Tab-separated table of C-alpha atoms and ligand atoms in Angstrom:
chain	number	residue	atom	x	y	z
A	20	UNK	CA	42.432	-66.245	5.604
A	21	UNK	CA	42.603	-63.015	4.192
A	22	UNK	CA	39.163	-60.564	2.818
A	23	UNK	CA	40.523	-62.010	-0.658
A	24	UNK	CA	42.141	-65.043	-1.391
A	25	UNK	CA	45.430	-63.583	-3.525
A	26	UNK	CA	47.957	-64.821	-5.730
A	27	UNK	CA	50.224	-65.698	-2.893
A	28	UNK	CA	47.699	-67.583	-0.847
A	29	UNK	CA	49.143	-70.734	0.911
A	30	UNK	CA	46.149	-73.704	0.569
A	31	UNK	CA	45.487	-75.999	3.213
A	32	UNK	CA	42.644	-78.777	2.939
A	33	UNK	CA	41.348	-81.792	4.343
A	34	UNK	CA	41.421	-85.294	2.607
A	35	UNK	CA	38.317	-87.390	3.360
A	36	UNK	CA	35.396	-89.209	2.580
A	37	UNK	CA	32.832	-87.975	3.485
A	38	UNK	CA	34.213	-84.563	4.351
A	39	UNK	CA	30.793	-82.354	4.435
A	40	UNK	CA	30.138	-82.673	8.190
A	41	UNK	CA	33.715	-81.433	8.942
A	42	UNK	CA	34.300	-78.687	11.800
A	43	UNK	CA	37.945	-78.290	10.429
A	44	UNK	CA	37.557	-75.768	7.513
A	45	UNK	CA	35.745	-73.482	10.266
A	46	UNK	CA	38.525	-73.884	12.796
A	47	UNK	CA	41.188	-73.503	10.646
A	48	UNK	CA	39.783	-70.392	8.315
A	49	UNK	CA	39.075	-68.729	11.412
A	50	UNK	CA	42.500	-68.679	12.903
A	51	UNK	CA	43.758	-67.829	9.697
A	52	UNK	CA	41.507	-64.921	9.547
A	53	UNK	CA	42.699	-64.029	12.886
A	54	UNK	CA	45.842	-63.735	12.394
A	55	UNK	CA	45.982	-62.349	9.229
A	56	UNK	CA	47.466	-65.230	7.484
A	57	UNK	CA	47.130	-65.799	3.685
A	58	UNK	CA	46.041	-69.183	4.217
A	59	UNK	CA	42.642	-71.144	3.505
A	60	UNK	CA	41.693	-74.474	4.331
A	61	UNK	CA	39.517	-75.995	1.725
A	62	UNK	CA	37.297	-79.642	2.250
A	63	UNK	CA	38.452	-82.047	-0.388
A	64	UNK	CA	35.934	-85.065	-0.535
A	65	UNK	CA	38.642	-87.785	-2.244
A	66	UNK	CA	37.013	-91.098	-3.081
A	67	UNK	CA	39.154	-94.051	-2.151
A	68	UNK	CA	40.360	-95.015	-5.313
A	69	UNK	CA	41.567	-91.256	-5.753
A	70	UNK	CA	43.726	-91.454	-2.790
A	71	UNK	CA	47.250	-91.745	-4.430
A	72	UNK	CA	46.848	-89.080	-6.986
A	73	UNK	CA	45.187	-86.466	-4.082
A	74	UNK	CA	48.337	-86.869	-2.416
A	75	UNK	CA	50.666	-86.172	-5.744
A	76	UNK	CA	48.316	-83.542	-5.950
A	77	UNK	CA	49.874	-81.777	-2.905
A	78	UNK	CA	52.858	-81.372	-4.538
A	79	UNK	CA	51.600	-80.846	-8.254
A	80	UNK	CA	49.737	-77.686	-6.782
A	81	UNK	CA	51.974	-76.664	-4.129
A	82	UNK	CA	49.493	-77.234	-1.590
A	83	UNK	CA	51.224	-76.556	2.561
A	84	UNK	CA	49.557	-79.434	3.772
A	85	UNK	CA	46.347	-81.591	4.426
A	86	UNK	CA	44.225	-83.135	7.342
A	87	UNK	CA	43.344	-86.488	6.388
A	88	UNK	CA	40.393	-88.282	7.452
A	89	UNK	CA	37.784	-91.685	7.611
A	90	UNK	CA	38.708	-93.605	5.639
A	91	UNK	CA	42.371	-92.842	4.509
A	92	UNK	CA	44.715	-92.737	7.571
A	93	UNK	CA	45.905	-95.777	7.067
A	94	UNK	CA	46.115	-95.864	2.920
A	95	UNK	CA	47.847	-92.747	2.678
A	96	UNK	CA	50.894	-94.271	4.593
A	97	UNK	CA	52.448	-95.282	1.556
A	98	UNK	CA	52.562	-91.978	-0.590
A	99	UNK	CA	54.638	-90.314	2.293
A	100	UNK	CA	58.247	-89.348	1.789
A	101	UNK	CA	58.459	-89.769	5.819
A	102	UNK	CA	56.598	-90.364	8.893
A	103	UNK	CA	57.233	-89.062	12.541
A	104	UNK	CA	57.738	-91.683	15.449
A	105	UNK	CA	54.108	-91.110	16.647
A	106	UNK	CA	52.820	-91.543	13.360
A	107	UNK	CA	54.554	-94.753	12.341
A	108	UNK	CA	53.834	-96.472	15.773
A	109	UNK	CA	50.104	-95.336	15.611
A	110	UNK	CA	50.349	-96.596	11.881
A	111	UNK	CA	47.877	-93.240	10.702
A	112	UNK	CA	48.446	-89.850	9.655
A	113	UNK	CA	45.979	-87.466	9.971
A	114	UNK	CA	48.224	-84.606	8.935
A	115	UNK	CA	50.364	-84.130	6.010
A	116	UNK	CA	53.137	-81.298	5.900
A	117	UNK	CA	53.923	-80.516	2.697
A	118	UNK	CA	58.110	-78.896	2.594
A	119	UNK	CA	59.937	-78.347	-0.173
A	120	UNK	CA	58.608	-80.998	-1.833
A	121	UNK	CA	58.623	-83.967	0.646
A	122	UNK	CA	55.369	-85.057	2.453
A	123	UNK	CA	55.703	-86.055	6.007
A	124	UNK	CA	52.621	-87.575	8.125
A	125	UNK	CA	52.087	-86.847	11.960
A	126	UNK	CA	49.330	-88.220	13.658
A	127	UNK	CA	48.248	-84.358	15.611
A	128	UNK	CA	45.193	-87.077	17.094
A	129	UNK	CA	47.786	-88.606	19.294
A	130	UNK	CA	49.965	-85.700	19.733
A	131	UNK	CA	46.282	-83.058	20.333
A	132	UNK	CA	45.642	-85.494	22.865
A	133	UNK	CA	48.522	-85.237	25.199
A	134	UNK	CA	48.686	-81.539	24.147
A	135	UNK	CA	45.186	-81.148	25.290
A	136	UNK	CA	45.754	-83.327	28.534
A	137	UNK	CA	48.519	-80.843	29.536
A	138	UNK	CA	47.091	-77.550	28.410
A	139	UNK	CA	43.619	-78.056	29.349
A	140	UNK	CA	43.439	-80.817	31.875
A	141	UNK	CA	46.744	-79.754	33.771
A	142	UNK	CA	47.734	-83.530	33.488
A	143	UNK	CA	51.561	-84.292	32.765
A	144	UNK	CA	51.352	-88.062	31.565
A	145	UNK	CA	54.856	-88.553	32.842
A	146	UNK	CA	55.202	-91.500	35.122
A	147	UNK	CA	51.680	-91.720	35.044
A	148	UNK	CA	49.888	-95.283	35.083
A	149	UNK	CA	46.519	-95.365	32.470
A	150	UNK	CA	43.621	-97.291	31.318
A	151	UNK	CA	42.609	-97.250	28.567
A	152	UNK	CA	39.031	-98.655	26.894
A	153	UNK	CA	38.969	-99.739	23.498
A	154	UNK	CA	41.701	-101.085	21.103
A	155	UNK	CA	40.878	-99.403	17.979
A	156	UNK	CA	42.416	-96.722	15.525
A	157	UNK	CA	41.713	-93.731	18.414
A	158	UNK	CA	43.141	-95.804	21.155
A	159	UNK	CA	46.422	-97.403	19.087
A	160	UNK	CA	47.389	-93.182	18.407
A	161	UNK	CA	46.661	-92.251	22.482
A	162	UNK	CA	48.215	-95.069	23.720
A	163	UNK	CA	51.252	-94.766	21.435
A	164	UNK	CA	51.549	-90.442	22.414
A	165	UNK	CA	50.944	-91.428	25.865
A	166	UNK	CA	54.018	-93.513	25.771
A	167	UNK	CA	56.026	-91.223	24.087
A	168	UNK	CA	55.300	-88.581	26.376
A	169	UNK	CA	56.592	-90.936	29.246
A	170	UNK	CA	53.336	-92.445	30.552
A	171	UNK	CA	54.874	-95.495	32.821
A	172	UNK	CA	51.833	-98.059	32.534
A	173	UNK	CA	49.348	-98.858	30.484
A	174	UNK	CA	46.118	-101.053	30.526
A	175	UNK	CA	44.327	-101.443	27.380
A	176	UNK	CA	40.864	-103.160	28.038
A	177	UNK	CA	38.710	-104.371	24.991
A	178	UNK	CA	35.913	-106.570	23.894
A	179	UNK	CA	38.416	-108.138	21.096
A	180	UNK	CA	40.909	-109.434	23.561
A	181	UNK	CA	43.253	-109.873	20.766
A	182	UNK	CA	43.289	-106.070	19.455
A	183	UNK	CA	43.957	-105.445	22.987
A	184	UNK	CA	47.070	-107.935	23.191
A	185	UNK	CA	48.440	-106.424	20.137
A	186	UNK	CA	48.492	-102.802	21.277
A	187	UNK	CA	49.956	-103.883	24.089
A	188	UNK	CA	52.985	-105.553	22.652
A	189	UNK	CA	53.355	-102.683	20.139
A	190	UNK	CA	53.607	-100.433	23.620
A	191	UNK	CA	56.113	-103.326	25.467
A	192	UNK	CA	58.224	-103.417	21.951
A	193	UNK	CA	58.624	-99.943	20.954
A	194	UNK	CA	58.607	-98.056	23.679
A	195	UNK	CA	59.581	-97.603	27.190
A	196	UNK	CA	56.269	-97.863	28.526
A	197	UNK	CA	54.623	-100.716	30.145
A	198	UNK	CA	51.475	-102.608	28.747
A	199	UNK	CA	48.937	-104.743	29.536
A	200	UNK	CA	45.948	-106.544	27.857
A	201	UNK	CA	42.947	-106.693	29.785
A	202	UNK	CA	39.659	-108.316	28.759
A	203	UNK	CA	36.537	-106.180	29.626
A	204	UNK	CA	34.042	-106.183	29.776
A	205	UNK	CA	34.693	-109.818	31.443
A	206	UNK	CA	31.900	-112.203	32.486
A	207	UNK	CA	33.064	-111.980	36.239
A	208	UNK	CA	35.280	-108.671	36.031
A	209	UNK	CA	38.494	-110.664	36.610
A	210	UNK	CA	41.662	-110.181	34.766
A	211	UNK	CA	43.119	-112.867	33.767
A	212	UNK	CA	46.264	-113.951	35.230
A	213	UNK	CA	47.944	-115.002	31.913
A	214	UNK	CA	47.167	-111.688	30.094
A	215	UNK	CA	48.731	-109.546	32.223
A	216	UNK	CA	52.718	-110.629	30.556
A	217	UNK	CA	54.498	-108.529	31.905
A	218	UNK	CA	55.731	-107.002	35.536
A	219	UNK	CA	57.813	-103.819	35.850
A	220	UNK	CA	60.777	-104.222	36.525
A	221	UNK	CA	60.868	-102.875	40.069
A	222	UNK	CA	57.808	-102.052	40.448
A	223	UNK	CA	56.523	-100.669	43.949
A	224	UNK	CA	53.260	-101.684	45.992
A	225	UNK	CA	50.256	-98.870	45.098
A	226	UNK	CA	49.892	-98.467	48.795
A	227	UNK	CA	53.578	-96.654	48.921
A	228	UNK	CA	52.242	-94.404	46.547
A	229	UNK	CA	55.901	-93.654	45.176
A	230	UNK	CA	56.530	-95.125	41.506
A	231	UNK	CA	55.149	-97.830	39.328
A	232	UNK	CA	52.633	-100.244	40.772
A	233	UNK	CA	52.697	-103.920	40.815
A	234	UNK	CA	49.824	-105.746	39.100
A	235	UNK	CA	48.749	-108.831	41.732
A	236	UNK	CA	48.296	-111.164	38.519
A	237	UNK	CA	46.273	-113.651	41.189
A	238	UNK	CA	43.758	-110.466	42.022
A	239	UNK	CA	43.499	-108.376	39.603
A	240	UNK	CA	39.866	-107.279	38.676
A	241	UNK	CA	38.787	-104.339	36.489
A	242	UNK	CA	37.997	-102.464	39.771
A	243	UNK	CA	41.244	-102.490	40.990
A	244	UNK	CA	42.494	-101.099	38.006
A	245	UNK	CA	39.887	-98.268	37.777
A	246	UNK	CA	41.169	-97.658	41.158
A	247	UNK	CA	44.811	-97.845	40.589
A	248	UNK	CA	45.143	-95.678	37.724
A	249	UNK	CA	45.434	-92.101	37.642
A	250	UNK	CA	43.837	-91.232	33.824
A	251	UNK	CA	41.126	-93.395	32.613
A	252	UNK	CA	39.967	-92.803	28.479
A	253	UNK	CA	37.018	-94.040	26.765
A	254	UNK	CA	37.829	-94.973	23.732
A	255	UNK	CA	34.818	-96.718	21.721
A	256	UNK	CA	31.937	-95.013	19.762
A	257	UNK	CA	29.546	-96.143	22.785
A	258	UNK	CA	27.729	-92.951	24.013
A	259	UNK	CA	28.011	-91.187	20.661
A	260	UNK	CA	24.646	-89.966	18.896
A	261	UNK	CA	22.566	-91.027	17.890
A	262	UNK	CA	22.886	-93.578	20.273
A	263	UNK	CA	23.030	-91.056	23.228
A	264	UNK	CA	21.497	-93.697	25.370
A	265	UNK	CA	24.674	-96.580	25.458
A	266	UNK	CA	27.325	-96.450	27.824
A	267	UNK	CA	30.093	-98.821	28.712
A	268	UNK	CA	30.111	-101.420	31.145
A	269	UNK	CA	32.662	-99.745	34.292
A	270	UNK	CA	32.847	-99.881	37.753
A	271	UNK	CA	32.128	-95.854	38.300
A	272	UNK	CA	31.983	-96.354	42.262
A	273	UNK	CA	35.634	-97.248	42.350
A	274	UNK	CA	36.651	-94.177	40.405
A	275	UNK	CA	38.291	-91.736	42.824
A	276	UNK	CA	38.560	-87.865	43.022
A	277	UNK	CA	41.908	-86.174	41.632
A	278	UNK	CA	41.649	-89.148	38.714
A	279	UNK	CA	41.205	-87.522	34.988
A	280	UNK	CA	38.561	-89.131	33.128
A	281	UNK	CA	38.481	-88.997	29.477
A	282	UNK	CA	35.550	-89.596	27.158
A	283	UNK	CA	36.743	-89.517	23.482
A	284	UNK	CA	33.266	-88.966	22.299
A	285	UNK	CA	32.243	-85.648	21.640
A	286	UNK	CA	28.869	-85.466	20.234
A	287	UNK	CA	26.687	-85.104	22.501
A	288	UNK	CA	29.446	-83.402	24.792
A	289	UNK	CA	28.154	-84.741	27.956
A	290	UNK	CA	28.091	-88.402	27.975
A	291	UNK	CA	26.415	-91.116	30.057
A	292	UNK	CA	29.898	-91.981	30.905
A	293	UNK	CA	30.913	-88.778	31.799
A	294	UNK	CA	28.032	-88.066	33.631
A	295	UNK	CA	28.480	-91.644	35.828
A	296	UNK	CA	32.114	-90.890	36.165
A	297	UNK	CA	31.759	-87.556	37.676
A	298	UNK	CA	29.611	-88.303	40.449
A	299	UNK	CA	32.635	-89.911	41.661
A	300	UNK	CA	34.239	-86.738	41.947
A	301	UNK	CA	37.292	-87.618	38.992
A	302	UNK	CA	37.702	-84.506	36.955
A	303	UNK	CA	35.648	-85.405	33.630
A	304	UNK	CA	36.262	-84.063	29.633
A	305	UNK	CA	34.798	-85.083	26.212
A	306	UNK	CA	36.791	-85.242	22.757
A	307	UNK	CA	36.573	-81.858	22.157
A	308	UNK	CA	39.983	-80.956	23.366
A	309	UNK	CA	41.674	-84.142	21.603
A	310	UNK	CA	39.147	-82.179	18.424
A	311	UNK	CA	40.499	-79.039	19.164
A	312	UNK	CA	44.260	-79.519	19.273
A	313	UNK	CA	44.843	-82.341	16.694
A	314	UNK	CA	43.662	-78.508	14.981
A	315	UNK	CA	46.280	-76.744	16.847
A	316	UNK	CA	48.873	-78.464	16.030
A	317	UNK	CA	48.347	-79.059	12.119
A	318	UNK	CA	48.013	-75.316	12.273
A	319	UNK	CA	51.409	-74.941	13.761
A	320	UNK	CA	53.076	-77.281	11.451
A	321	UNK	CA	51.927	-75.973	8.577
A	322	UNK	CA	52.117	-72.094	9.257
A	323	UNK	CA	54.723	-72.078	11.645
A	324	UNK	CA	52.993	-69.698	13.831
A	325	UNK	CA	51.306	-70.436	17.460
A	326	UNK	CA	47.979	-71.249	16.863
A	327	UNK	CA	44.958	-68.875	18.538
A	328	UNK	CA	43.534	-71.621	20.272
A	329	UNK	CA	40.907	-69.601	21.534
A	330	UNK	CA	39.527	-68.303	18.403
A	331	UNK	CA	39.981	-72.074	17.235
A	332	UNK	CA	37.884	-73.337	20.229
A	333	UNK	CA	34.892	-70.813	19.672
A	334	UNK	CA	34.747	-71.920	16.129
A	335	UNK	CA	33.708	-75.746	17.275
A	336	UNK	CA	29.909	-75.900	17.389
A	337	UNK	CA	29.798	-77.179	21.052
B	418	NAP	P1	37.489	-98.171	15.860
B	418	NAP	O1	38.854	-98.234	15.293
B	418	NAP	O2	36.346	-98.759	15.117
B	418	NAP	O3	37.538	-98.836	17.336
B	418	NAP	C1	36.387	-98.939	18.132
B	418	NAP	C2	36.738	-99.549	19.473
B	418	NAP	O4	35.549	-99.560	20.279
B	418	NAP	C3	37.221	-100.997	19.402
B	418	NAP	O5	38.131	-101.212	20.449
B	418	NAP	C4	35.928	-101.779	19.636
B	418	NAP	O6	36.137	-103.059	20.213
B	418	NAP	C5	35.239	-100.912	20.643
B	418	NAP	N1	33.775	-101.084	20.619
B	418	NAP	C6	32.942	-100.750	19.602
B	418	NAP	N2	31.679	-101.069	19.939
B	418	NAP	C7	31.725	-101.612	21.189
B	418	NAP	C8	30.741	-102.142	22.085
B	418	NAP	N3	29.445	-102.155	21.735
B	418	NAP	N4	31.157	-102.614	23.291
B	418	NAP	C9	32.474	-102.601	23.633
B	418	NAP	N5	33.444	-102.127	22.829
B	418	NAP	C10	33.073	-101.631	21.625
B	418	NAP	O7	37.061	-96.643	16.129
B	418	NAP	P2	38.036	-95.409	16.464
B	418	NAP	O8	38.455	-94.763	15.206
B	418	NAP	O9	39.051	-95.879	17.422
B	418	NAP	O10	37.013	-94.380	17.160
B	418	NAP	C11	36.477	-94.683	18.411
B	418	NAP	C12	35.781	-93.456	19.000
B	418	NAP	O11	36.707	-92.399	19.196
B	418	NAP	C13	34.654	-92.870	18.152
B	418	NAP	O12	33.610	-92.506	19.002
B	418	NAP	C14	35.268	-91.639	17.554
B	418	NAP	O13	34.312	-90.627	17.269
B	418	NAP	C15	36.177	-91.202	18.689
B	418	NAP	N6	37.267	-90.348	18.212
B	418	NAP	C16	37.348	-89.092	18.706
B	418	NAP	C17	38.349	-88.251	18.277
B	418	NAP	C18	38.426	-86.860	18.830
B	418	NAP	O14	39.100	-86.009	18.234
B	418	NAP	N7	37.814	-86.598	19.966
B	418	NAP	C19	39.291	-88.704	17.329
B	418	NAP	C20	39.197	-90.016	16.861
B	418	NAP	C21	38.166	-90.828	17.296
B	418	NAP	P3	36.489	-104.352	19.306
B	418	NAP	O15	37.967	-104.283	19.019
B	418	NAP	O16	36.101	-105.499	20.167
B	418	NAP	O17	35.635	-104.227	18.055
């Protein structure tokens, strides 16, 4: 953002509902200002039944793009000229990129999350196998980037078995990853046999260590599968304030070190989970990062220039 906002200055904003309690405007304006951009990123608080004309709004005022937040990722789907792959398989947007007058979504939630798990974490997802808890809107976009950036297996574990079947077959259909339903927490931690559809296709025993692993559909428990994988994310509100105090139900002592453990929540940004998780010597992070670079990468798309994560990351209040 420049001293004074000119004639020439490009605006960026965020779509939401609430929108006050937003760390975006601060991340954004300060990179902005950092780089000497003539940009600002404004809050727009857009009541559902405003959504559609918001959106023709970005084009009526020439507006380079907007975040979009609770509780229109899903709505705004149908005022887009065009969606990327991630976005229509993780069926949000949370940016819009506003080009010659066509609106394209990308869901940078997704995408900041496997940027963040390679810039930050040092974690290629390639050929990796995952587990991932929770079925919801946060899980359907990491799941969906995961398998897009090559991740070879993945377990999706949920209360709502269902939510968790359906991810799974959006994973088996669409892409070339591998997934799996798993119901958790279960009464006696088993896996059932029937849920878990599908084998790889030459798959290799864990104990070889070399390629994908084969599921014993007769054995499987939840433990196993904490043990077998090599990235484990939380993905459900438990933990978050104000309920500090919650924490899901996982089988921490079979967590290994050199596994990357994954806590979506951010607030507070140490977790019960996290805390459990690490004494097992796995390498532990919050949300912040998945935060911090859904940022980065709106930034990018809509200003074309690399973003100063840094600067970005010292503008979040943790
Ligand atoms: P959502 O769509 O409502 O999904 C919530 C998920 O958590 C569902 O799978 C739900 O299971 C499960 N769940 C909720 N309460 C549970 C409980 N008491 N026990 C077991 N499972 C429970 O929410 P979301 O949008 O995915 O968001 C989930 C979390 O991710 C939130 O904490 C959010 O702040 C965080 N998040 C972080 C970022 C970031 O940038 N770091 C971005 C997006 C979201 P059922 O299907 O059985 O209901």
């Amino acid at each position: 953002m420049s001293e004074l906002i000119s004639g020439r200055t490009r605006v960026c904003g965020l779509f939401g509902f609430p929108v006050e309690h937003s760390f975006s405007p601060a991340m954004h304006n300060a990179a902005f200002r950092h780089l000497g951009l003539d940009f600002v990123y404004v809050a727009f608080a857009v009541p559902p039944r405003e959504l559609e004309r918001a959106v023709a709004g970005i084009r009526a005022l020439n507006l380079a793009g907007v975040n979009v937040t609770v509780p229109h990722k899903e709505k705004v789907i149908p005022y887009l000229d065009e969606l990327t792959a991630g976005a229509r398989l993780a069926g949000a947007v949370n940016t819009i990129v506003h080009r010659d007058g066509r609106l394209v979504g990308h869901n940078t939630d997704g995408a900041g999350f496997v940027r963040f798990l390679t810039d930050d974490a040092g974690f290629n997802p390639a050929g990796k196998r995952v587990l991932l808890l929770g079925a919801g809107g946060a899980a359907r976009a990491v799941a969906v980037h995961l398998a897009l950036s090559g991740a070879a297996q993945l377990l999706v574990a949920n209360r709502t078995l269902s939510r968790a079947a359906e991810l799974a077959a959006l994973i088996n259909e669409e892409t070339p990853a591998r997934a799996w339903a798993v119901p958790w927490p279960a009464k006696d931690d088993r896996v059932l046999p029937e849920r878990l559809e599908r084998k790889p296709p030459g798959g290799h025993d864990p104990e070889e260590g070399e390629g994908t692993f084969v599921l014993d559909t007769n054995d499987g428990n939840i433990k196993e599968l904490a043990a077998l994988v090599d990235l484990v994310v939380q993905t459900t509100p438990l933990g978050m304030h104000p309920r500090e105090d919650t924490c899901p139900d996982f089988p921490f002592d079979c967590l290994r070190p050199g596994q990357v453990v994954v806590d979506l929540v951010y607030n507070p940004p140490r977790t019960l989970f996290m805390e459990r998780a690490a004494r097992s010597g796995a390498r532990v992070y919050n949300g912040l990062g998945m935060l911090l670079y859904q940022g980065v990468l709106a930034f990018e798309l809509w200003t074309g220039e690399e973003a100063p994560v840094e600067v970005m990351r010292r503008a979040l209040p943790f």
